[in-house]
Amino acid sequence: ETAGKAGRDRPLVIMLDPGHGGEDPGAIGKNRTREKDIVLQIARRLRSLIERESNMKVYMTRNEDVFIPLRVRVAKARKQRADLFVSIHADAFTNRAARGSSVFALSTKGATSAAARFLAETQNESDLIGGVSMSGDRYLDHAMFDLVQTATINDSLKFGSEILSRLGKVNKLHKHK
């Protein structure tokens, strides 16, 4: 059912991840607005826009005011075989005059340490790592994971650039890259 090219042979699966929630309010605004509430509203609106304007399948890591650890959020995305994981945040800054949007993609620096930890934890389990079946050969598993991870990061950077250019048409950007 999930074979084939996403967007061509099957619908693209997107996991929207509104940050924070529950006992974690995130940033608190001047008028006591809470990041967890704002990002949930944004995710709900984005979900309905995507569902209305495309044949993409959209899931959310949370659709209520609950705290879900990042590990569980990622597990939800893996379970739905998400092609794209979009985490939504509304960050604060020390200077209240600061305005604008930014887009971040997974970097090799953070990814490799997390990947190494993940590989170490799952080495003895029969599992998928980044869509790659574990062979049982530690070096082959690392090499395959590295190839998939590099492709994923490159795709993330391309997608991030496209989002950034479109965001720049509706809001001030912190950085243009």
Backbone as JSON Lines, residues from 0, in Angstrom:
{"i":0,"aa":"E","n":[0.82,-1.21,0.0],"ca":[0.0,0.0,0.0],"c":[0.86,1.26,0.0]}
{"i":1,"aa":"T","n":[2.08,1.19,0.61],"ca":[2.92,2.38,0.66],"c":[4.02,2.36,-0.4]}
{"i":2,"aa":"A","n":[3.99,1.35,-1.27],"ca":[5.0,1.28,-2.32],"c":[4.71,2.36,-3.36]}
{"i":3,"aa":"G","n":[5.73,2.68,-4.13],"ca":[5.55,3.67,-5.18],"c":[6.01,5.05,-4.75]}
{"i":4,"aa":"K","n":[6.07,5.92,-5.72],"ca":[6.58,7.27,-5.49],"c":[5.51,8.15,-4.85]}
{"i":5,"aa":"A","n":[5.88,8.8,-3.74],"ca":[4.96,9.69,-3.03],"c":[4.53,10.83,-3.94]}
{"i":6,"aa":"G","n":[3.23,11.09,-3.98],"ca":[2.72,12.18,-4.8],"c":[2.4,11.78,-6.21]}
{"i":7,"aa":"R","n":[2.95,10.64,-6.65],"ca":[2.65,10.16,-8.01],"c":[1.83,8.88,-7.94]}
{"i":8,"aa":"D","n":[2.38,7.86,-7.27],"ca":[1.7,6.56,-7.18],"c":[0.8,6.46,-5.94]}
{"i":9,"aa":"R","n":[1.03,7.33,-5.0],"ca":[0.25,7.33,-3.75],"c":[0.27,8.75,-3.19]}
{"i":10,"aa":"P","n":[-0.69,9.06,-2.3],"ca":[-0.69,10.41,-1.73],"c":[0.55,10.66,-0.87]}
{"i":11,"aa":"L","n":[1.01,11.9,-0.89],"ca":[2.1,12.32,-0.02],"c":[1.56,12.36,1.4]}
{"i":12,"aa":"V","n":[2.28,11.79,2.35],"ca":[1.85,11.77,3.75],"c":[2.64,12.8,4.55]}
{"i":13,"aa":"I","n":[1.91,13.72,5.17],"ca":[2.54,14.79,5.95],"c":[2.14,14.67,7.41]}
{"i":14,"aa":"M","n":[3.12,14.76,8.3],"ca":[2.86,14.78,9.74],"c":[3.15,16.19,10.23]}
{"i":15,"aa":"L","n":[2.09,16.88,10.68],"ca":[2.25,18.21,11.26],"c":[2.48,18.05,12.76]}
{"i":16,"aa":"D","n":[3.45,18.76,13.27],"ca":[3.84,18.62,14.67],"c":[3.78,19.97,15.38]}
{"i":17,"aa":"P","n":[2.6,20.32,15.94],"ca":[2.53,21.57,16.72],"c":[3.33,21.39,18.01]}
{"i":18,"aa":"G","n":[4.34,22.23,18.21],"ca":[5.24,22.08,19.34],"c":[4.58,22.29,20.69]}
{"i":19,"aa":"H","n":[5.28,21.78,21.72],"ca":[4.87,21.97,23.12],"c":[3.52,21.3,23.42]}
{"i":20,"aa":"G","n":[2.76,21.8,24.38],"ca":[1.47,21.21,24.74],"c":[1.45,20.74,26.18]}
{"i":21,"aa":"G","n":[0.24,20.61,26.72],"ca":[0.07,20.15,28.1],"c":[0.78,21.06,29.08]}
{"i":22,"aa":"E","n":[1.6,20.46,29.95],"ca":[2.29,21.25,30.98],"c":[3.43,22.1,30.41]}
{"i":23,"aa":"D","n":[3.74,21.92,29.13],"ca":[4.79,22.7,28.47],"c":[4.15,23.76,27.58]}
{"i":24,"aa":"P","n":[4.07,25.04,28.06],"ca":[3.37,26.06,27.29],"c":[4.2,26.63,26.14]}
{"i":25,"aa":"G","n":[5.51,26.37,26.13],"ca":[6.38,27.01,25.15],"c":[6.58,28.46,25.53]}
{"i":26,"aa":"A","n":[6.81,29.3,24.54],"ca":[7.03,30.73,24.8],"c":[5.73,31.39,25.25]}
{"i":27,"aa":"I","n":[5.85,32.39,26.1],"ca":[4.68,33.15,26.58],"c":[4.77,34.56,26.0]}
{"i":28,"aa":"G","n":[3.71,34.99,25.31],"ca":[3.69,36.3,24.68],"c":[3.35,37.43,25.66]}
{"i":29,"aa":"K","n":[3.46,38.64,25.16],"ca":[3.22,39.85,25.96],"c":[1.83,39.83,26.61]}
{"i":30,"aa":"N","n":[0.83,39.38,25.88],"ca":[-0.54,39.33,26.4],"c":[-0.9,37.95,26.94]}
{"i":31,"aa":"R","n":[0.11,37.24,27.44],"ca":[-0.05,35.9,28.03],"c":[-0.47,34.84,27.0]}
{"i":32,"aa":"T","n":[-0.28,35.14,25.72],"ca":[-0.55,34.12,24.7],"c":[0.51,33.02,24.86]}
{"i":33,"aa":"R","n":[0.1,31.79,24.65],"ca":[1.01,30.66,24.83],"c":[1.33,30.02,23.48]}
{"i":34,"aa":"E","n":[2.6,29.76,23.28],"ca":[3.05,29.14,22.03],"c":[2.28,27.87,21.72]}
{"i":35,"aa":"K","n":[2.04,27.03,22.72],"ca":[1.37,25.75,22.5],"c":[-0.02,25.92,21.87]}
{"i":36,"aa":"D","n":[-0.72,27.01,22.23],"ca":[-2.06,27.27,21.68],"c":[-1.97,27.8,20.25]}
{"i":37,"aa":"I","n":[-1.03,28.71,20.03],"ca":[-0.87,29.34,18.71],"c":[-0.47,28.31,17.66]}
{"i":38,"aa":"V","n":[0.51,27.46,18.0],"ca":[0.98,26.49,17.0],"c":[-0.06,25.41,16.72]}
{"i":39,"aa":"L","n":[-0.9,25.1,17.71],"ca":[-1.98,24.14,17.47],"c":[-3.0,24.73,16.49]}
{"i":40,"aa":"Q","n":[-3.34,26.01,16.67],"ca":[-4.26,26.67,15.73],"c":[-3.67,26.72,14.32]}
{"i":41,"aa":"I","n":[-2.37,27.04,14.23],"ca":[-1.7,27.08,12.92],"c":[-1.74,25.71,12.26]}
{"i":42,"aa":"A","n":[-1.43,24.66,13.03],"ca":[-1.42,23.3,12.48],"c":[-2.8,22.88,11.99]}
{"i":43,"aa":"R","n":[-3.83,23.21,12.76],"ca":[-5.2,22.86,12.35],"c":[-5.58,23.56,11.05]}
{"i":44,"aa":"R","n":[-5.24,24.85,10.95],"ca":[-5.55,25.6,9.72],"c":[-4.76,25.06,8.54]}
{"i":45,"aa":"L","n":[-3.49,24.75,8.78],"ca":[-2.64,24.22,7.72],"c":[-3.16,22.87,7.25]}
{"i":46,"aa":"R","n":[-3.56,22.02,8.2],"ca":[-4.13,20.71,7.84],"c":[-5.36,20.88,6.93]}
{"i":47,"aa":"S","n":[-6.28,21.76,7.32],"ca":[-7.49,21.91,6.49],"c":[-7.17,22.52,5.13]}
{"i":48,"aa":"L","n":[-6.2,23.43,5.07],"ca":[-5.76,23.98,3.77],"c":[-5.19,22.89,2.88]}
{"i":49,"aa":"I","n":[-4.31,22.07,3.44],"ca":[-3.67,21.01,2.66],"c":[-4.71,20.0,2.18]}
{"i":50,"aa":"E","n":[-5.61,19.6,3.07],"ca":[-6.63,18.61,2.7],"c":[-7.6,19.16,1.66]}
{"i":51,"aa":"R","n":[-7.87,20.46,1.74],"ca":[-8.81,21.07,0.8],"c":[-8.16,21.28,-0.57]}
{"i":52,"aa":"E","n":[-6.89,21.64,-0.58],"ca":[-6.22,22.04,-1.83],"c":[-5.41,20.94,-2.51]}
{"i":53,"aa":"S","n":[-5.32,19.76,-1.91],"ca":[-4.49,18.71,-2.51],"c":[-5.03,17.33,-2.17]}
{"i":54,"aa":"N","n":[-4.38,16.31,-2.7],"ca":[-4.78,14.95,-2.34],"c":[-3.78,14.36,-1.35]}
{"i":55,"aa":"M","n":[-3.07,15.23,-0.63],"ca":[-2.12,14.77,0.38],"c":[-2.86,14.28,1.61]}
{"i":56,"aa":"K","n":[-2.24,13.35,2.32],"ca":[-2.81,12.83,3.57],"c":[-2.09,13.54,4.71]}
{"i":57,"aa":"V","n":[-2.86,14.11,5.63],"ca":[-2.27,14.89,6.72],"c":[-2.63,14.29,8.07]}
{"i":58,"aa":"Y","n":[-1.62,14.12,8.91],"ca":[-1.81,13.68,10.29],"c":[-1.19,14.73,11.2]}
{"i":59,"aa":"M","n":[-1.61,14.72,12.47],"ca":[-1.02,15.64,13.45],"c":[-0.51,14.84,14.65]}
{"i":60,"aa":"T","n":[0.64,15.25,15.18],"ca":[1.18,14.55,16.35],"c":[0.3,14.79,17.57]}
{"i":61,"aa":"R","n":[-0.37,15.94,17.61],"ca":[-1.35,16.21,18.66],"c":[-2.43,17.12,18.1]}
{"i":62,"aa":"N","n":[-3.67,16.93,18.57],"ca":[-4.76,17.79,18.14],"c":[-5.51,18.32,19.36]}
{"i":63,"aa":"E","n":[-4.83,18.29,20.5],"ca":[-5.4,18.81,21.74],"c":[-4.25,19.28,22.62]}
{"i":64,"aa":"D","n":[-4.59,19.84,23.76],"ca":[-3.57,20.39,24.64],"c":[-2.95,19.31,25.52]}
{"i":65,"aa":"V","n":[-2.1,18.5,24.9],"ca":[-1.4,17.45,25.64],"c":[0.09,17.55,25.32]}
{"i":66,"aa":"F","n":[0.91,17.11,26.27],"ca":[2.35,17.06,26.02],"c":[2.7,15.69,25.5]}
{"i":67,"aa":"I","n":[3.39,15.65,24.36],"ca":[3.84,14.38,23.79],"c":[5.35,14.51,23.57]}
{"i":68,"aa":"P","n":[6.14,13.63,24.18],"ca":[7.6,13.7,24.0],"c":[7.99,13.57,22.52]}
{"i":69,"aa":"L","n":[9.09,14.19,22.16],"ca":[9.54,14.19,20.76],"c":[9.68,12.77,20.22]}
{"i":70,"aa":"R","n":[10.22,11.86,21.02],"ca":[10.39,10.48,20.59],"c":[9.05,9.88,20.15]}
{"i":71,"aa":"V","n":[7.99,10.17,20.89],"ca":[6.66,9.63,20.57],"c":[6.12,10.3,19.31]}
{"i":72,"aa":"R","n":[6.38,11.59,19.16],"ca":[5.95,12.33,17.96],"c":[6.58,11.71,16.72]}
{"i":73,"aa":"V","n":[7.87,11.44,16.81],"ca":[8.59,10.84,15.69],"c":[8.07,9.42,15.42]}
{"i":74,"aa":"A","n":[7.79,8.68,16.48],"ca":[7.24,7.33,16.32],"c":[5.9,7.36,15.61]}
{"i":75,"aa":"K","n":[5.06,8.37,15.92],"ca":[3.77,8.52,15.24],"c":[3.98,8.74,13.75]}
{"i":76,"aa":"A","n":[4.95,9.58,13.42],"ca":[5.24,9.86,12.0],"c":[5.72,8.6,11.29]}
{"i":77,"aa":"R","n":[6.57,7.84,11.95],"ca":[7.07,6.58,11.36],"c":[5.94,5.6,11.15]}
{"i":78,"aa":"K","n":[5.04,5.52,12.14],"ca":[3.91,4.58,12.05],"c":[3.02,4.9,10.84]}
{"i":79,"aa":"Q","n":[2.82,6.19,10.57],"ca":[2.0,6.6,9.42],"c":[2.81,6.64,8.13]}
{"i":80,"aa":"R","n":[4.08,6.29,8.22],"ca":[5.02,6.34,7.09],"c":[5.02,7.71,6.42]}
{"i":81,"aa":"A","n":[5.16,8.72,7.27],"ca":[5.15,10.11,6.79],"c":[6.33,10.39,5.87]}
{"i":82,"aa":"D","n":[6.04,11.09,4.78],"ca":[7.1,11.52,3.86],"c":[7.74,12.81,4.34]}
{"i":83,"aa":"L","n":[6.97,13.56,5.15],"ca":[7.42,14.87,5.59],"c":[6.97,15.09,7.03]}
{"i":84,"aa":"F","n":[7.87,15.56,7.87],"ca":[7.59,15.86,9.27],"c":[7.81,17.36,9.46]}
{"i":85,"aa":"V","n":[6.74,18.09,9.73],"ca":[6.84,19.55,9.85],"c":[6.51,19.96,11.27]}
{"i":86,"aa":"S","n":[7.53,20.41,11.99],"ca":[7.35,20.85,13.37],"c":[7.1,22.36,13.36]}
{"i":87,"aa":"I","n":[6.04,22.8,14.04],"ca":[5.65,24.21,14.01],"c":[5.89,24.84,15.38]}
{"i":88,"aa":"H","n":[6.63,25.95,15.39],"ca":[6.94,26.65,16.64],"c":[6.71,28.14,16.46]}
{"i":89,"aa":"A","n":[6.52,28.83,17.57],"ca":[6.38,30.3,17.59],"c":[7.32,30.8,18.68]}
{"i":90,"aa":"D","n":[8.57,30.92,18.33],"ca":[9.61,31.2,19.32],"c":[9.57,32.61,19.88]}
{"i":91,"aa":"A","n":[10.15,32.75,21.06],"ca":[10.29,34.05,21.71],"c":[11.72,34.54,21.54]}
{"i":92,"aa":"F","n":[11.93,35.82,21.83],"ca":[13.27,36.39,21.76],"c":[13.4,37.42,22.88]}
{"i":93,"aa":"T","n":[14.62,37.7,23.28],"ca":[14.83,38.63,24.39],"c":[14.36,40.05,24.05]}
{"i":94,"aa":"N","n":[14.4,40.39,22.76],"ca":[13.98,41.71,22.32],"c":[12.56,41.62,21.75]}
{"i":95,"aa":"R","n":[11.59,42.3,22.41],"ca":[10.19,42.23,21.98],"c":[9.96,42.81,20.58]}
{"i":96,"aa":"A","n":[10.89,43.61,20.09],"ca":[10.73,44.21,18.76],"c":[11.04,43.19,17.64]}
{"i":97,"aa":"A","n":[11.63,42.07,18.0],"ca":[11.99,41.07,16.99],"c":[10.73,40.52,16.32]}
{"i":98,"aa":"R","n":[10.77,40.44,14.99],"ca":[9.64,39.93,14.21],"c":[10.2,39.07,13.08]}
{"i":99,"aa":"G","n":[9.39,38.16,12.59],"ca":[9.8,37.43,11.41],"c":[9.68,35.93,11.54]}
{"i":100,"aa":"S","n":[9.91,35.26,10.42],"ca":[9.8,33.81,10.33],"c":[11.15,33.21,9.97]}
{"i":101,"aa":"S","n":[11.3,31.95,10.31],"ca":[12.51,31.22,9.91],"c":[12.13,29.76,9.66]}
{"i":102,"aa":"V","n":[12.98,29.09,8.91],"ca":[12.77,27.69,8.58],"c":[14.06,26.95,8.9]}
{"i":103,"aa":"F","n":[13.95,25.83,9.58],"ca":[15.12,25.02,9.9],"c":[14.93,23.63,9.31]}
{"i":104,"aa":"A","n":[16.03,23.05,8.84],"ca":[16.0,21.66,8.38],"c":[17.01,20.89,9.22]}
{"i":105,"aa":"L","n":[16.82,19.6,9.33],"ca":[17.73,18.75,10.1],"c":[19.14,18.88,9.54]}
{"i":106,"aa":"S","n":[20.1,19.05,10.42],"ca":[21.5,19.18,9.98],"c":[22.23,17.87,10.26]}
{"i":107,"aa":"T","n":[23.33,17.68,9.55],"ca":[24.11,16.46,9.76],"c":[24.68,16.43,11.16]}
{"i":108,"aa":"K","n":[25.0,17.58,11.73],"ca":[25.6,17.64,13.06],"c":[24.68,17.0,14.11]}
{"i":109,"aa":"G","n":[23.43,17.5,14.19],"ca":[22.48,16.95,15.16],"c":[22.03,15.56,14.76]}
{"i":110,"aa":"A","n":[21.9,15.34,13.48],"ca":[21.36,14.07,12.99],"c":[22.31,12.91,13.27]}
{"i":111,"aa":"T","n":[23.6,13.12,13.1],"ca":[24.52,11.99,13.25],"c":[24.62,11.53,14.69]}
{"i":112,"aa":"S","n":[24.61,12.45,15.66],"ca":[24.67,12.02,17.06],"c":[23.38,11.31,17.46]}
{"i":113,"aa":"A","n":[22.24,11.84,17.0],"ca":[20.95,11.2,17.28],"c":[20.89,9.84,16.59]}
{"i":114,"aa":"A","n":[21.39,9.78,15.37],"ca":[21.38,8.54,14.61],"c":[22.26,7.49,15.28]}
{"i":115,"aa":"A","n":[23.42,7.91,15.75],"ca":[24.33,6.97,16.42],"c":[23.67,6.39,17.66]}
{"i":116,"aa":"R","n":[23.0,7.25,18.42],"ca":[22.28,6.81,19.62],"c":[21.19,5.81,19.24]}
{"i":117,"aa":"F","n":[20.43,6.18,18.19],"ca":[19.32,5.34,17.74],"c":[19.82,3.97,17.28]}
{"i":118,"aa":"L","n":[20.91,3.99,16.5],"ca":[21.49,2.73,16.01],"c":[21.96,1.87,17.17]}
{"i":119,"aa":"A","n":[22.58,2.48,18.15],"ca":[23.08,1.74,19.31],"c":[21.92,1.09,20.08]}
{"i":120,"aa":"E","n":[20.83,1.84,20.23],"ca":[19.67,1.35,20.98],"c":[18.93,0.24,20.24]}
{"i":121,"aa":"T","n":[18.91,0.3,18.92],"ca":[18.09,-0.65,18.16],"c":[18.92,-1.74,17.49]}
{"i":122,"aa":"Q","n":[20.22,-1.77,17.79],"ca":[21.12,-2.69,17.1],"c":[20.66,-4.15,17.21]}
{"i":123,"aa":"N","n":[20.09,-4.52,18.34],"ca":[19.69,-5.92,18.54],"c":[18.22,-6.17,18.24]}
{"i":124,"aa":"E","n":[17.52,-5.15,17.74],"ca":[16.11,-5.32,17.43],"c":[15.93,-5.43,15.92]}
{"i":125,"aa":"S","n":[14.88,-6.12,15.52],"ca":[14.53,-6.16,14.11],"c":[13.69,-4.92,13.86]}
{"i":126,"aa":"D","n":[14.22,-3.98,13.14],"ca":[13.55,-2.69,12.99],"c":[13.94,-2.08,11.66]}
{"i":127,"aa":"L","n":[13.28,-0.98,11.35],"ca":[13.66,-0.19,10.18],"c":[14.38,1.04,10.69]}
{"i":128,"aa":"I","n":[15.42,1.42,10.01],"ca":[16.12,2.65,10.35],"c":[16.04,3.55,9.14]}
{"i":129,"aa":"G","n":[15.3,4.65,9.29],"ca":[15.17,5.59,8.19],"c":[14.67,4.94,6.93]}
{"i":130,"aa":"G","n":[13.82,3.92,7.06],"ca":[13.28,3.25,5.88],"c":[14.18,2.15,5.36]}
{"i":131,"aa":"V","n":[15.31,1.89,6.06],"ca":[16.24,0.85,5.61],"c":[16.15,-0.32,6.58]}
{"i":132,"aa":"S","n":[15.93,-1.52,6.06],"ca":[15.89,-2.71,6.93],"c":[17.29,-2.98,7.47]}
{"i":133,"aa":"M","n":[17.35,-3.33,8.75],"ca":[18.64,-3.65,9.33],"c":[19.07,-5.02,8.85]}
{"i":134,"aa":"S","n":[20.33,-5.13,8.44],"ca":[20.84,-6.39,7.91],"c":[21.42,-7.27,9.01]}
{"i":135,"aa":"G","n":[21.77,-6.65,10.13],"ca":[22.45,-7.39,11.18],"c":[23.95,-7.12,11.13]}
{"i":136,"aa":"D","n":[24.42,-6.62,9.97],"ca":[25.82,-6.24,9.84],"c":[25.95,-4.78,10.25]}
{"i":137,"aa":"R","n":[26.64,-4.54,11.35],"ca":[26.73,-3.2,11.93],"c":[27.25,-2.16,10.93]}
{"i":138,"aa":"Y","n":[28.3,-2.5,10.19],"ca":[28.91,-1.54,9.26],"c":[28.02,-1.26,8.06]}
{"i":139,"aa":"L","n":[27.37,-2.3,7.56],"ca":[26.45,-2.13,6.43],"c":[25.26,-1.27,6.87]}
{"i":140,"aa":"D","n":[24.72,-1.57,8.07],"ca":[23.6,-0.78,8.6],"c":[23.96,0.7,8.7]}
{"i":141,"aa":"H","n":[25.16,0.97,9.22],"ca":[25.6,2.36,9.36],"c":[25.75,3.02,7.99]}
{"i":142,"aa":"A","n":[26.31,2.3,7.03],"ca":[26.51,2.85,5.69],"c":[25.17,3.13,5.02]}
{"i":143,"aa":"M","n":[24.24,2.19,5.12],"ca":[22.92,2.37,4.51],"c":[22.18,3.54,5.16]}
{"i":144,"aa":"F","n":[22.27,3.59,6.49],"ca":[21.6,4.68,7.21],"c":[22.18,6.02,6.78]}
{"i":145,"aa":"D","n":[23.51,6.07,6.63],"ca":[24.19,7.3,6.24],"c":[23.72,7.78,4.87]}
{"i":146,"aa":"L","n":[23.56,6.84,3.92],"ca":[23.09,7.18,2.57],"c":[21.67,7.75,2.61]}
{"i":147,"aa":"V","n":[20.79,7.06,3.35],"ca":[19.4,7.5,3.46],"c":[19.33,8.86,4.15]}
{"i":148,"aa":"Q","n":[20.13,9.01,5.21],"ca":[20.13,10.26,5.97],"c":[20.6,11.44,5.11]}
{"i":149,"aa":"T","n":[21.63,11.23,4.32],"ca":[22.15,12.28,3.44],"c":[21.08,12.71,2.44]}
{"i":150,"aa":"A","n":[20.39,11.75,1.85],"ca":[19.32,12.05,0.89],"c":[18.19,12.8,1.58]}
{"i":151,"aa":"T","n":[17.83,12.37,2.79],"ca":[16.76,13.01,3.56],"c":[17.11,14.45,3.86]}
{"i":152,"aa":"I","n":[18.33,14.69,4.31],"ca":[18.75,16.05,4.65],"c":[18.77,16.93,3.4]}
{"i":153,"aa":"N","n":[19.26,16.4,2.28],"ca":[19.26,17.18,1.04],"c":[17.85,17.55,0.61]}
{"i":154,"aa":"D","n":[16.92,16.59,0.71],"ca":[15.51,16.87,0.39],"c":[14.93,17.9,1.35]}
{"i":155,"aa":"S","n":[15.27,17.79,2.63],"ca":[14.79,18.74,3.64],"c":[15.27,20.15,3.34]}
{"i":156,"aa":"L","n":[16.52,20.28,2.93],"ca":[17.07,21.6,2.61],"c":[16.38,22.21,1.4]}
{"i":157,"aa":"K","n":[16.11,21.38,0.38],"ca":[15.4,21.87,-0.81],"c":[13.99,22.32,-0.45]}
{"i":158,"aa":"F","n":[13.29,21.47,0.32],"ca":[11.93,21.8,0.73],"c":[11.92,23.05,1.61]}
{"i":159,"aa":"G","n":[12.87,23.12,2.54],"ca":[12.99,24.28,3.42],"c":[13.2,25.57,2.65]}
{"i":160,"aa":"S","n":[14.02,25.54,1.61],"ca":[14.26,26.72,0.77],"c":[12.98,27.18,0.09]}
{"i":161,"aa":"E","n":[12.2,26.22,-0.4],"ca":[10.94,26.55,-1.06],"c":[9.96,27.18,-0.07]}
{"i":162,"aa":"I","n":[9.85,26.6,1.12],"ca":[8.97,27.15,2.17],"c":[9.43,28.57,2.53]}
{"i":163,"aa":"L","n":[10.73,28.74,2.69],"ca":[11.28,30.04,3.06],"c":[10.95,31.11,2.01]}
{"i":164,"aa":"S","n":[11.1,30.76,0.74],"ca":[10.81,31.76,-0.31],"c":[9.33,32.14,-0.31]}
{"i":165,"aa":"R","n":[8.46,31.17,-0.03],"ca":[7.02,31.48,0.01],"c":[6.65,32.24,1.27]}
{"i":166,"aa":"L","n":[7.27,31.89,2.4],"ca":[7.02,32.63,3.65],"c":[7.45,34.08,3.5]}
{"i":167,"aa":"G","n":[8.54,34.29,2.77],"ca":[9.07,35.63,2.55],"c":[8.1,36.55,1.82]}
{"i":168,"aa":"K","n":[7.14,35.97,1.12],"ca":[6.15,36.77,0.39],"c":[5.03,37.26,1.32]}
{"i":169,"aa":"V","n":[4.89,36.62,2.49],"ca":[3.81,37.0,3.4],"c":[4.3,37.53,4.74]}
{"i":170,"aa":"N","n":[5.59,37.37,5.02],"ca":[6.11,37.81,6.32],"c":[7.59,38.14,6.2]}
{"i":171,"aa":"K","n":[8.06,38.97,7.13],"ca":[9.49,39.29,7.2],"c":[10.24,38.02,7.58]}
{"i":172,"aa":"L","n":[11.44,37.83,7.02],"ca":[12.25,36.67,7.35],"c":[13.43,37.08,8.23]}
{"i":173,"aa":"H","n":[13.81,36.19,9.17],"ca":[15.02,36.43,9.98],"c":[16.25,36.32,9.09]}
{"i":174,"aa":"K","n":[16.28,35.28,8.26],"ca":[17.38,35.04,7.34],"c":[16.79,34.56,6.01]}
{"i":175,"aa":"H","n":[17.48,34.86,4.92],"ca":[16.97,34.45,3.61],"c":[17.52,33.11,3.16]}
{"i":176,"aa":"K","n":[18.22,32.41,4.05],"ca":[18.77,31.08,3.73],"c":[18.32,30.1,4.77]}
